[in-house]
Amino acid sequence: MAKHVVATVDEIPPGERKIVELEGRSLGVFNIDGEFYALRNSCPHQGGPLCKGRLTGFLESDAPGEYRYTRKGEVLRCVWHGWEFDIKTGQSWWNPERMRVKSYKVDVEDGATVTSGLEKGPYTAETYRVTIEQQYVVVEIA
Amino acid sequence: MKRTREKVPVIDSDIHNNLPSGDALAPYLSDRWRKHHETIGGRGHSGGSYPRAMPNAARHDSWPPSGLPPGADLPFMQEQLLDAWDIEYGILNPLMGAGGQLNLEYGAALARALNDWQIEEWVKPEPRLRASVVVPYEDGELAAQEIDRRGGDSGFVQVLLIARTAEPLGRRKYWKMYEAAVRNDLPIGIHFGGSGGYPISGAGWPSYYIEDHGGMPQAFQAQVISLVCEGVFEHFPTLKFALIEGGFAWLPPLMWRLDQSWKKLREEVPDLKRLPSEYIREHFWLSSQPVEEPPKREYFDLLLEQLNAREKLMFATDYPHWDFDAPDRALPTNLAPDVRRRIMADNARELYRL
Ligand code: FES
């Protein structure tokens, strides 16, 4: 298991994302209302760059003419064919039993923790000037 | 993003290049038609094109950084499609509505301009690309003139029609076009879409795009039935058709049905000398995208066998449209290597003489 610093908290405001390369994999790190989530940037359908997709919600209906739009901003639509995935779990919406995209554990840690014993990510102290109080987004690859 | 590359060569039989702007054709139009183009513009039948959830029916990531519309920026297409998958050849099918113009002379002028534009701005700068001769197909004579004008240029590999025409394509009004295609030794591609002035389903106007998209085989079936039953292949024994973006799973049962009908009704069509399925097997090729996905793998194997996919199915991406198929993911992984090779490249290579 390796932890990687991928961004400062400020760098990914709510509703935004950052695409990063970690251990040869492309990942999307998302901020949904202050919580961070990371998904593999490769769609289980045909390998499209999923994490470049639009954020949307679930449009649900129990009967014709009745609609509910829920979980706005928590559903990622693939850029290619529009398959939908729950950002929080990586679960696909249309076929939850069979399809899910790999999701990763994301934590927010403060500077003091980060400097002690984490793997170097794309942001190191040398290339990115930050104060020690700054909070970092840390992705864990299991 | 890094991708695992297929070892097999890839020929993409359906790419949609696009005009960078409305006036991009101006240099290719005569004064008379440039004026018409600028002041009056196009007029066709409406209702053939449903609003899609995706603007321009495009993949969200296919909008070039240059700000041009999807498919209009050649360097971006090279990077995102041709280089990314090491595509050996790509067939351009520009869908600009020239053939559906109600003003036939204007349609012919647009077709001429589009054809010259394809060669100048796509095929000459990018030798991996080949063009399709756009024609005003509702007038057989005008279409034939355009095929004769450009068909000798090796940059063109087929004549391009759209699936929903004003009459079924076997009808005599289209035959001059077929004569010209045979004369110039070009196959005819029929692509998804269009509007011939009739409801777009066999039972009237539907409500949703999904009905349009999923129901498109109706138009392709009508064309196949008409071309066979009107005796087109008895008159033009070397004419070939490519059915593009119509799917393909519907074709085997149509062949069974037609054969069965022919056995009982053949007196009505005495010029048909052979089973309808024999004409179909000989004269029709199909593009892969969209690939129907049966619920069980063995059904897909049966389908490919029934279809003679080894000889007749040609891989296509449909780039930059939202229903794009990736070359390394479109077909089941355990396809026999020689079948994969034929579908991914060799069938198109033979049909289009690449
Ligand atoms: S590749 Fe993502 S929906 Fe098809």
Short mmCIF file of C-alpha atoms and ligand atoms in Angstrom, two decimals:
data_model
loop_
_atom_site.label_atom_id
_atom_site.label_comp_id
_atom_site.label_asym_id
_atom_site.label_seq_id
_atom_site.Cartn_x
_atom_site.Cartn_y
_atom_site.Cartn_z
CA MET A 1 0.00 0.00 0.00
CA ALA A 2 1.36 3.39 -0.93
CA LYS A 3 0.12 6.84 -0.15
CA HIS A 4 0.57 9.67 -2.57
CA VAL A 5 0.14 13.37 -2.12
CA VAL A 6 -1.77 14.51 -5.17
CA ALA A 7 -2.84 18.06 -4.42
CA THR A 8 -3.41 20.68 -1.81
CA VAL A 9 -6.95 20.92 -0.60
CA ASP A 10 -7.33 24.41 -2.11
CA GLU A 11 -6.34 23.16 -5.48
CA ILE A 12 -9.53 21.11 -5.93
CA PRO A 13 -12.50 23.19 -4.82
CA PRO A 14 -15.92 21.56 -4.39
CA GLY A 15 -17.30 20.36 -7.73
CA GLU A 16 -13.83 20.32 -9.29
CA ARG A 17 -11.39 17.54 -10.06
CA LYS A 18 -7.78 16.85 -10.82
CA ILE A 19 -6.44 14.11 -13.10
CA VAL A 20 -3.18 12.61 -11.78
CA GLU A 21 -0.79 9.80 -12.74
CA LEU A 22 0.01 7.43 -9.88
CA GLU A 23 2.07 4.27 -10.30
CA GLY A 24 1.48 4.32 -14.03
CA ARG A 25 -2.27 4.71 -13.67
CA SER A 26 -4.37 7.71 -14.51
CA LEU A 27 -6.77 8.70 -11.71
CA GLY A 28 -9.34 11.42 -11.22
CA VAL A 29 -9.54 13.02 -7.76
CA PHE A 30 -12.86 14.75 -7.10
CA ASN A 31 -14.09 17.12 -4.44
CA ILE A 32 -17.78 16.63 -3.71
CA ASP A 33 -18.93 19.11 -1.09
CA GLY A 34 -15.62 19.01 0.72
CA GLU A 35 -15.19 15.22 0.61
CA PHE A 36 -12.56 13.79 -1.70
CA TYR A 37 -12.94 10.71 -3.90
CA ALA A 38 -10.62 9.10 -6.44
CA LEU A 39 -11.52 6.88 -9.39
CA ARG A 40 -9.57 5.12 -12.07
CA ASN A 41 -9.57 7.24 -15.22
CA SER A 42 -10.50 4.32 -17.43
CA CYS A 43 -14.05 3.33 -18.11
CA PRO A 44 -15.00 -0.35 -17.55
CA HIS A 45 -17.01 -0.22 -20.75
CA GLN A 46 -14.45 0.51 -23.45
CA GLY A 47 -11.64 2.24 -21.61
CA GLY A 48 -12.66 5.84 -22.30
CA PRO A 49 -11.14 8.63 -20.15
CA LEU A 50 -13.99 8.43 -17.65
CA CYS A 51 -12.74 11.09 -15.25
CA LYS A 52 -12.94 13.80 -17.89
CA GLY A 53 -16.70 13.26 -17.97
CA ARG A 54 -19.39 15.60 -16.77
CA LEU A 55 -20.74 15.57 -13.24
CA THR A 56 -24.43 15.04 -13.12
CA GLY A 57 -27.11 13.53 -10.91
CA PHE A 58 -29.50 10.62 -11.09
CA LEU A 59 -32.70 11.11 -12.99
CA GLU A 60 -35.07 8.53 -11.58
CA SER A 61 -38.60 7.59 -12.39
CA ASP A 62 -41.01 5.09 -10.84
CA ALA A 63 -43.68 5.64 -13.46
CA PRO A 64 -44.00 7.56 -16.69
CA GLY A 65 -44.48 11.24 -15.95
CA GLU A 66 -42.90 11.10 -12.47
CA TYR A 67 -39.29 12.20 -12.19
CA ARG A 68 -36.81 12.86 -9.43
CA TYR A 69 -33.43 14.45 -9.95
CA THR A 70 -31.25 13.42 -7.06
CA ARG A 71 -27.63 13.43 -5.95
CA LYS A 72 -26.70 16.34 -8.16
CA GLY A 73 -22.97 16.49 -8.88
CA GLU A 74 -22.24 13.01 -7.51
CA VAL A 75 -22.58 11.05 -10.72
CA LEU A 76 -19.88 10.92 -13.34
CA ARG A 77 -20.87 10.44 -16.98
CA CYS A 78 -18.22 8.89 -19.19
CA VAL A 79 -17.06 11.16 -22.04
CA TRP A 80 -17.53 8.46 -24.63
CA HIS A 81 -20.89 6.72 -24.33
CA GLY A 82 -22.29 8.34 -21.25
CA TRP A 83 -22.29 5.41 -18.81
CA GLU A 84 -22.90 6.74 -15.32
CA PHE A 85 -20.89 5.98 -12.20
CA ASP A 86 -21.43 6.93 -8.58
CA ILE A 87 -18.30 8.88 -7.68
CA LYS A 88 -18.49 7.87 -4.05
CA THR A 89 -18.32 4.13 -4.72
CA GLY A 90 -17.32 3.71 -8.36
CA GLN A 91 -20.53 1.78 -8.83
CA SER A 92 -22.15 1.98 -12.21
CA TRP A 93 -25.72 3.14 -12.21
CA TRP A 94 -27.16 1.05 -14.98
CA ASN A 95 -25.69 -2.31 -14.05
CA PRO A 96 -24.58 -2.13 -10.43
CA GLU A 97 -24.09 -5.88 -10.06
CA ARG A 98 -21.57 -6.24 -12.81
CA MET A 99 -19.94 -2.91 -13.44
CA ARG A 100 -17.88 -0.79 -11.19
CA VAL A 101 -14.85 1.35 -11.71
CA LYS A 102 -11.95 1.04 -9.34
CA SER A 103 -12.15 3.62 -6.60
CA TYR A 104 -9.41 4.57 -4.18
CA LYS A 105 -9.25 5.69 -0.60
CA VAL A 106 -8.66 9.40 -0.27
CA ASP A 107 -7.74 11.25 2.92
CA VAL A 108 -6.99 14.80 3.78
CA GLU A 109 -3.89 15.12 5.93
CA ASP A 110 -2.16 18.14 7.25
CA GLY A 111 1.37 19.13 6.37
CA ALA A 112 3.00 17.75 9.47
CA THR A 113 1.74 14.22 8.74
CA VAL A 114 2.44 14.39 5.07
CA THR A 115 6.10 15.21 5.45
CA SER A 116 6.67 12.23 7.71
CA GLY A 117 7.10 9.04 5.71
CA LEU A 118 4.81 9.33 2.69
CA GLU A 119 5.79 8.39 -0.84
CA LYS A 120 6.67 11.36 -2.96
CA GLY A 121 3.84 12.33 -5.24
CA PRO A 122 3.89 14.72 -8.13
CA TYR A 123 3.93 17.56 -5.58
CA THR A 124 7.01 17.72 -3.49
CA ALA A 125 8.18 20.53 -1.27
CA GLU A 126 10.78 21.51 -3.84
CA THR A 127 8.40 22.11 -6.73
CA TYR A 128 5.41 23.33 -4.82
CA ARG A 129 5.88 25.85 -2.14
CA VAL A 130 3.42 25.28 0.67
CA THR A 131 3.23 26.11 4.29
CA ILE A 132 3.41 23.30 6.78
CA GLU A 133 -0.16 24.06 7.95
CA GLN A 134 -1.50 23.46 4.46
CA GLN A 135 -3.76 20.42 4.03
CA TYR A 136 -3.04 17.87 1.37
CA VAL A 137 -5.19 15.42 -0.55
CA VAL A 138 -3.67 11.97 -0.20
CA VAL A 139 -4.63 8.98 -2.34
CA GLU A 140 -3.98 5.48 -1.16
CA ILE A 141 -3.27 2.76 -3.72
CA ALA A 142 -4.00 -0.60 -2.18
CA MET B 1 -3.41 8.05 -21.71
CA LYS B 2 -1.41 4.97 -22.61
CA ARG B 3 -3.24 2.16 -24.32
CA THR B 4 -2.36 -1.41 -25.00
CA ARG B 5 -1.99 -1.58 -28.75
CA GLU B 6 -3.54 -4.24 -30.86
CA LYS B 7 -1.01 -6.03 -33.00
CA VAL B 8 -3.53 -6.29 -35.82
CA PRO B 9 -3.73 -3.44 -38.30
CA VAL B 10 -6.79 -1.20 -38.03
CA ILE B 11 -8.78 0.36 -40.85
CA ASP B 12 -11.55 2.64 -39.66
CA SER B 13 -14.44 2.54 -42.10
CA ASP B 14 -16.47 5.38 -40.60
CA ILE B 15 -14.94 8.73 -39.60
CA HIS B 16 -16.89 11.98 -39.61
CA ASN B 17 -14.94 15.03 -40.60
CA ASN B 18 -16.69 18.31 -40.15
CA LEU B 19 -16.62 21.84 -41.52
CA PRO B 20 -14.77 24.30 -39.27
CA SER B 21 -17.43 26.93 -39.95
CA GLY B 22 -20.40 27.67 -42.16
CA ASP B 23 -18.32 29.60 -44.67
CA ALA B 24 -15.55 27.02 -45.01
CA LEU B 25 -17.07 25.79 -48.27
CA ALA B 26 -17.19 29.28 -49.80
CA PRO B 27 -13.88 28.91 -51.68
CA TYR B 28 -15.17 25.71 -53.26
CA LEU B 29 -18.51 27.09 -54.50
CA SER B 30 -19.09 28.93 -57.77
CA ASP B 31 -20.20 32.58 -57.48
CA ARG B 32 -23.75 31.60 -58.26
CA TRP B 33 -23.98 28.99 -55.49
CA ARG B 34 -21.85 30.88 -52.99
CA LYS B 35 -24.45 33.62 -53.13
CA HIS B 36 -27.22 31.08 -52.58
CA HIS B 37 -25.24 29.42 -49.80
CA GLU B 38 -24.74 32.75 -47.99
CA THR B 39 -28.13 34.33 -48.49
CA ILE B 40 -30.57 31.42 -48.61
CA GLY B 41 -28.82 28.30 -47.42
CA GLY B 42 -30.08 24.78 -47.11
CA ARG B 43 -33.55 23.35 -46.98
CA GLY B 44 -34.35 19.71 -46.45
CA HIS B 45 -37.00 17.60 -44.78
CA SER B 46 -37.12 18.03 -41.04
CA GLY B 47 -37.58 15.58 -38.20
CA GLY B 48 -34.85 13.18 -39.26
CA SER B 49 -32.44 14.31 -36.61
CA TYR B 50 -33.52 14.11 -32.98
CA PRO B 51 -31.95 16.38 -30.37
CA ARG B 52 -29.23 14.34 -28.68
CA ALA B 53 -28.06 14.58 -25.11
CA MET B 54 -24.58 15.17 -26.54
CA PRO B 55 -24.05 18.41 -28.51
CA ASN B 56 -23.09 17.64 -32.14
CA ALA B 57 -23.73 13.98 -31.22
CA ALA B 58 -20.07 14.08 -30.20
CA ARG B 59 -17.92 12.47 -27.55
CA HIS B 60 -17.42 15.11 -24.84
CA ASP B 61 -13.66 14.86 -25.19
CA SER B 62 -13.68 15.30 -28.97
CA TRP B 63 -14.07 19.08 -28.88
CA PRO B 64 -10.65 20.26 -30.05
CA PRO B 65 -8.69 22.75 -27.92
CA SER B 66 -8.64 25.00 -31.01
CA GLY B 67 -12.33 25.75 -30.40
CA LEU B 68 -13.39 24.16 -33.70
CA PRO B 69 -16.28 21.71 -33.70
CA PRO B 70 -15.61 17.96 -33.23
CA GLY B 71 -14.16 16.42 -36.37
CA ALA B 72 -13.16 19.78 -37.87
CA ASP B 73 -9.57 19.97 -36.63
CA LEU B 74 -7.27 17.62 -38.58
CA PRO B 75 -4.23 17.75 -36.21
CA PHE B 76 -6.52 16.96 -33.27
CA MET B 77 -8.14 14.09 -35.17
CA GLN B 78 -4.68 12.77 -36.02
CA GLU B 79 -3.69 12.84 -32.37
CA GLN B 80 -6.93 11.60 -30.81
CA LEU B 81 -7.81 8.95 -33.39
CA LEU B 82 -5.27 8.09 -36.09
CA ASP B 83 -2.12 8.19 -33.94
CA ALA B 84 -3.72 7.03 -30.69
CA TRP B 85 -4.72 3.72 -32.28
CA ASP B 86 -2.22 3.57 -35.06
CA ILE B 87 -4.95 3.53 -37.69
CA GLU B 88 -3.67 2.49 -41.07
CA TYR B 89 -6.47 4.02 -43.15
CA GLY B 90 -9.62 5.92 -42.28
CA ILE B 91 -12.65 6.45 -44.49
CA LEU B 92 -14.20 9.91 -44.28
CA ASN B 93 -17.99 10.11 -44.35
CA PRO B 94 -18.87 13.80 -44.06
CA LEU B 95 -22.53 14.25 -43.10
CA MET B 96 -23.44 17.73 -44.28
CA GLY B 97 -26.86 17.11 -45.78
CA ALA B 98 -25.93 17.80 -49.40
CA GLY B 99 -27.86 14.76 -50.61
CA GLY B 100 -31.03 15.71 -48.75
CA GLN B 101 -31.37 19.22 -50.23
CA LEU B 102 -34.76 19.91 -51.76
CA ASN B 103 -33.11 22.31 -54.18
CA LEU B 104 -31.33 19.64 -56.20
CA GLU B 105 -29.03 22.05 -58.06
CA TYR B 106 -27.89 23.53 -54.77
CA GLY B 107 -27.42 20.00 -53.40
CA ALA B 108 -25.24 19.20 -56.41
CA ALA B 109 -23.19 22.39 -55.85
CA LEU B 110 -22.74 21.52 -52.16
CA ALA B 111 -21.67 18.00 -53.09
CA ARG B 112 -19.07 19.31 -55.53
CA ALA B 113 -17.74 21.74 -52.92
CA LEU B 114 -17.63 19.06 -50.20
CA ASN B 115 -15.79 16.65 -52.45
CA ASP B 116 -13.15 19.18 -53.47
CA TRP B 117 -12.81 20.29 -49.83
CA GLN B 118 -12.30 16.68 -48.68
CA ILE B 119 -9.44 16.14 -51.09
CA GLU B 120 -7.76 19.52 -50.53
CA GLU B 121 -8.07 19.77 -46.78
CA TRP B 122 -8.12 16.17 -45.60
CA VAL B 123 -6.79 13.58 -48.03
CA LYS B 124 -3.87 15.61 -49.42
CA PRO B 125 -2.51 16.65 -46.01
CA GLU B 126 -3.17 13.24 -44.38
CA PRO B 127 -2.38 10.25 -46.58
CA ARG B 128 -4.03 7.81 -44.16
CA LEU B 129 -7.44 9.29 -44.99
CA ARG B 130 -9.69 8.43 -47.93
CA ALA B 131 -12.81 10.30 -48.97
CA SER B 132 -16.36 9.37 -50.03
CA VAL B 133 -18.00 11.01 -53.04
CA VAL B 134 -20.93 13.00 -51.67
CA VAL B 135 -23.76 13.08 -54.22
CA PRO B 136 -27.22 14.68 -54.63
CA TYR B 137 -28.66 11.17 -54.61
CA GLU B 138 -32.31 12.13 -55.11
CA ASP B 139 -31.47 12.96 -58.71
CA GLY B 140 -29.78 10.00 -60.39
CA GLU B 141 -28.43 12.07 -63.24
CA LEU B 142 -26.88 14.81 -61.10
CA ALA B 143 -25.42 12.17 -58.82
CA ALA B 144 -23.93 10.35 -61.80
CA GLN B 145 -22.34 13.58 -63.05
CA GLU B 146 -20.59 14.09 -59.73
CA ILE B 147 -19.40 10.48 -59.60
CA ASP B 148 -17.96 10.88 -63.10
CA ARG B 149 -16.38 14.22 -62.18
CA ARG B 150 -14.51 12.95 -59.12
CA GLY B 151 -14.65 9.16 -59.21
CA GLY B 152 -11.35 8.75 -61.05
CA ASP B 153 -9.41 10.38 -58.21
CA SER B 154 -7.80 7.67 -56.08
CA GLY B 155 -8.54 9.74 -52.97
CA PHE B 156 -12.16 8.61 -53.24
CA VAL B 157 -13.05 5.05 -52.35
CA GLN B 158 -16.86 5.02 -52.35
CA VAL B 159 -20.03 6.96 -53.15
CA LEU B 160 -21.90 8.11 -50.03
CA LEU B 161 -25.67 7.95 -49.53
CA ILE B 162 -27.77 8.39 -46.38
CA ALA B 163 -30.12 5.62 -45.26
CA ARG B 164 -33.44 7.48 -45.29
CA THR B 165 -34.11 8.45 -48.88
CA ALA B 166 -37.25 9.74 -50.61
CA GLU B 167 -37.87 6.39 -52.27
CA PRO B 168 -36.44 2.93 -51.64
CA LEU B 169 -33.05 2.74 -53.34
CA GLY B 170 -33.95 -0.05 -55.74
CA ARG B 171 -36.24 2.29 -57.68
CA ARG B 172 -35.31 3.26 -61.21
CA LYS B 173 -34.77 6.93 -60.40
CA TYR B 174 -31.48 5.97 -58.72
CA TRP B 175 -30.14 3.71 -61.46
CA LYS B 176 -28.13 6.35 -63.33
CA MET B 177 -26.17 6.76 -60.11
CA TYR B 178 -25.50 3.02 -60.01
CA GLU B 179 -24.36 3.02 -63.62
CA ALA B 180 -21.85 5.74 -62.76
CA ALA B 181 -20.65 3.86 -59.67
CA VAL B 182 -20.07 0.75 -61.75
CA ARG B 183 -18.36 2.82 -64.48
CA ASN B 184 -16.00 4.28 -61.90
CA ASP B 185 -15.62 1.00 -60.07
CA LEU B 186 -16.73 2.43 -56.72
CA PRO B 187 -18.81 0.74 -54.02
CA ILE B 188 -21.73 2.64 -52.53
CA GLY B 189 -21.83 3.35 -48.81
CA ILE B 190 -25.20 3.90 -47.13
CA HIS B 191 -24.83 5.69 -43.81
CA PHE B 192 -27.15 6.03 -40.79
CA GLY B 193 -29.53 9.00 -40.82
CA GLY B 194 -31.31 11.29 -43.19
CA SER B 195 -34.88 12.25 -43.82
CA GLY B 196 -36.77 11.56 -46.98
CA GLY B 197 -39.91 13.42 -45.95
CA TYR B 198 -41.63 10.52 -44.21
CA PRO B 199 -41.95 9.51 -40.56
CA ILE B 200 -38.70 7.99 -39.45
CA SER B 201 -40.17 4.73 -38.21
CA GLY B 202 -42.24 2.27 -40.17
CA ALA B 203 -45.18 3.13 -37.91
CA GLY B 204 -45.03 6.92 -37.68
CA TRP B 205 -43.18 9.52 -35.62
CA PRO B 206 -41.68 8.32 -32.32
CA SER B 207 -40.98 10.53 -29.28
CA TYR B 208 -37.40 9.79 -28.35
CA TYR B 209 -33.91 9.69 -29.78
CA ILE B 210 -33.47 6.17 -28.44
CA GLU B 211 -36.30 5.10 -30.77
CA ASP B 212 -34.58 6.77 -33.69
CA HIS B 213 -31.19 5.27 -32.82
CA GLY B 214 -32.43 1.78 -32.01
CA GLY B 215 -34.90 1.77 -34.87
CA MET B 216 -32.51 2.77 -37.64
CA PRO B 217 -32.26 -0.81 -38.98
CA GLN B 218 -35.79 -0.30 -40.36
CA ALA B 219 -34.41 2.08 -42.97
CA PHE B 220 -31.49 -0.22 -43.80
CA GLN B 221 -33.80 -3.21 -44.12
CA ALA B 222 -36.08 -1.30 -46.49
CA GLN B 223 -33.07 -0.45 -48.66
CA VAL B 224 -31.71 -4.00 -48.74
CA ILE B 225 -35.13 -5.43 -49.59
CA SER B 226 -35.68 -2.86 -52.34
CA LEU B 227 -32.25 -3.21 -53.92
CA VAL B 228 -32.66 -6.98 -54.10
CA CYS B 229 -36.30 -7.15 -55.16
CA GLU B 230 -36.08 -4.43 -57.81
CA GLY B 231 -33.43 -6.50 -59.52
CA VAL B 232 -30.60 -4.01 -59.11
CA PHE B 233 -28.02 -6.77 -58.83
CA GLU B 234 -29.23 -8.53 -61.95
CA HIS B 235 -28.70 -5.26 -63.81
CA PHE B 236 -25.49 -4.28 -62.05
CA PRO B 237 -23.78 -7.56 -61.18
CA THR B 238 -20.59 -5.85 -59.97
CA LEU B 239 -22.26 -3.20 -57.78
CA LYS B 240 -21.32 -3.37 -54.09
CA PHE B 241 -22.89 -1.73 -51.05
CA ALA B 242 -21.49 -0.99 -47.60
CA LEU B 243 -24.12 -0.54 -44.87
CA ILE B 244 -22.56 1.89 -42.42
CA GLU B 245 -23.65 2.40 -38.81
CA GLY B 246 -26.82 0.42 -39.24
CA GLY B 247 -25.79 -2.45 -37.00
CA PHE B 248 -25.76 -5.93 -38.48
CA ALA B 249 -27.57 -8.43 -36.24
CA TRP B 250 -30.81 -7.84 -38.15
CA LEU B 251 -29.46 -9.03 -41.48
CA PRO B 252 -29.47 -12.85 -41.09
CA PRO B 253 -33.18 -13.09 -40.10
CA LEU B 254 -34.04 -10.72 -42.95
CA MET B 255 -32.30 -13.09 -45.36
CA TRP B 256 -34.28 -16.06 -44.01
CA ARG B 257 -37.52 -14.19 -44.30
CA LEU B 258 -36.85 -12.95 -47.84
CA ASP B 259 -35.82 -16.39 -49.03
CA GLN B 260 -38.97 -17.87 -47.63
CA SER B 261 -41.12 -15.18 -49.30
CA TRP B 262 -39.29 -15.55 -52.59
CA LYS B 263 -40.05 -19.25 -52.75
CA LYS B 264 -43.77 -18.43 -52.66
CA LEU B 265 -43.85 -15.14 -54.51
CA ARG B 266 -41.11 -15.43 -57.12
CA GLU B 267 -43.52 -15.15 -60.03
CA GLU B 268 -43.96 -11.52 -59.13
CA VAL B 269 -40.25 -10.82 -59.53
CA PRO B 270 -39.13 -13.07 -62.38
CA ASP B 271 -35.87 -11.18 -62.94
CA LEU B 272 -34.59 -12.51 -59.64
CA LYS B 273 -32.69 -15.61 -60.63
CA ARG B 274 -31.33 -16.52 -57.24
CA LEU B 275 -32.36 -16.61 -53.61
CA PRO B 276 -32.47 -13.09 -52.14
CA SER B 277 -29.89 -14.17 -49.55
CA GLU B 278 -27.45 -15.00 -52.33
CA TYR B 279 -27.59 -11.46 -53.67
CA ILE B 280 -27.24 -10.11 -50.17
CA ARG B 281 -24.26 -12.27 -49.32
CA GLU B 282 -22.55 -11.28 -52.52
CA HIS B 283 -23.27 -7.55 -52.67
CA PHE B 284 -23.41 -6.20 -49.11
CA TRP B 285 -20.68 -5.32 -46.63
CA LEU B 286 -21.41 -3.98 -43.14
CA SER B 287 -19.60 -1.69 -40.75
CA SER B 288 -19.22 -2.85 -37.17
CA GLN B 289 -20.29 0.18 -35.17
CA PRO B 290 -22.75 -0.03 -33.42
CA VAL B 291 -22.02 -3.60 -32.38
CA GLU B 292 -25.13 -5.35 -31.13
CA GLU B 293 -24.36 -7.01 -27.81
CA PRO B 294 -26.30 -10.25 -27.30
CA PRO B 295 -26.64 -11.31 -23.67
CA LYS B 296 -24.61 -14.48 -24.22
CA ARG B 297 -21.28 -14.75 -25.92
CA GLU B 298 -22.33 -17.85 -27.89
CA TYR B 299 -25.14 -15.87 -29.52
CA PHE B 300 -22.56 -13.41 -30.80
CA ASP B 301 -20.50 -16.23 -32.30
CA LEU B 302 -23.58 -17.59 -34.06
CA LEU B 303 -24.39 -14.14 -35.34
CA LEU B 304 -20.93 -13.63 -36.82
CA GLU B 305 -21.18 -17.00 -38.50
CA GLN B 306 -24.66 -16.31 -39.94
CA LEU B 307 -23.48 -12.98 -41.19
CA ASN B 308 -20.34 -14.30 -42.81
CA ALA B 309 -18.60 -11.62 -40.76
CA ARG B 310 -15.22 -13.06 -41.67
CA GLU B 311 -15.70 -11.76 -45.21
CA LYS B 312 -18.16 -8.91 -44.84
CA LEU B 313 -17.86 -7.08 -41.52
CA MET B 314 -15.63 -4.00 -41.39
CA PHE B 315 -14.50 -2.30 -38.22
CA ALA B 316 -15.56 1.33 -37.66
CA THR B 317 -15.14 3.82 -34.83
CA ASP B 318 -17.72 6.45 -35.84
CA TYR B 319 -15.32 9.08 -34.49
CA PRO B 320 -16.03 11.73 -33.15
CA HIS B 321 -19.59 10.69 -32.37
CA TRP B 322 -20.71 9.77 -28.89
CA ASP B 323 -21.27 6.13 -29.80
CA PHE B 324 -17.61 5.76 -30.80
CA ASP B 325 -16.11 2.25 -30.64
CA ALA B 326 -12.53 1.81 -29.47
CA PRO B 327 -10.47 -0.47 -31.75
CA ASP B 328 -9.08 -2.51 -28.87
CA ARG B 329 -12.44 -2.98 -27.12
CA ALA B 330 -15.18 -3.19 -29.73
CA LEU B 331 -14.97 -6.93 -30.46
CA PRO B 332 -14.88 -9.86 -28.03
CA THR B 333 -11.35 -10.68 -26.96
CA ASN B 334 -11.46 -14.37 -27.88
CA LEU B 335 -12.25 -13.88 -31.55
CA ALA B 336 -10.13 -16.14 -33.79
CA PRO B 337 -7.05 -14.13 -34.83
CA ASP B 338 -7.67 -14.47 -38.56
CA VAL B 339 -11.30 -13.38 -38.18
CA ARG B 340 -10.22 -10.41 -36.08
CA ARG B 341 -7.70 -9.41 -38.71
CA ARG B 342 -10.25 -9.54 -41.47
CA ILE B 343 -12.82 -7.53 -39.53
CA MET B 344 -10.33 -4.98 -38.22
CA ALA B 345 -8.71 -4.28 -41.59
CA ASP B 346 -8.66 -6.75 -44.44
CA ASN B 347 -12.33 -6.69 -45.41
CA ALA B 348 -12.23 -2.90 -45.78
CA ARG B 349 -8.85 -3.13 -47.50
CA GLU B 350 -10.37 -5.40 -50.16
CA LEU B 351 -13.64 -3.53 -50.61
CA TYR B 352 -11.97 -0.12 -50.79
CA ARG B 353 -8.79 -1.35 -52.51
CA LEU B 354 -6.44 0.16 -49.95
S1 FES C 1 -16.07 3.87 -22.60
FE1 FES C 1 -17.12 4.84 -21.02
S2 FES C 1 -19.15 4.64 -21.55
FE2 FES C 1 -18.13 3.57 -23.10
#
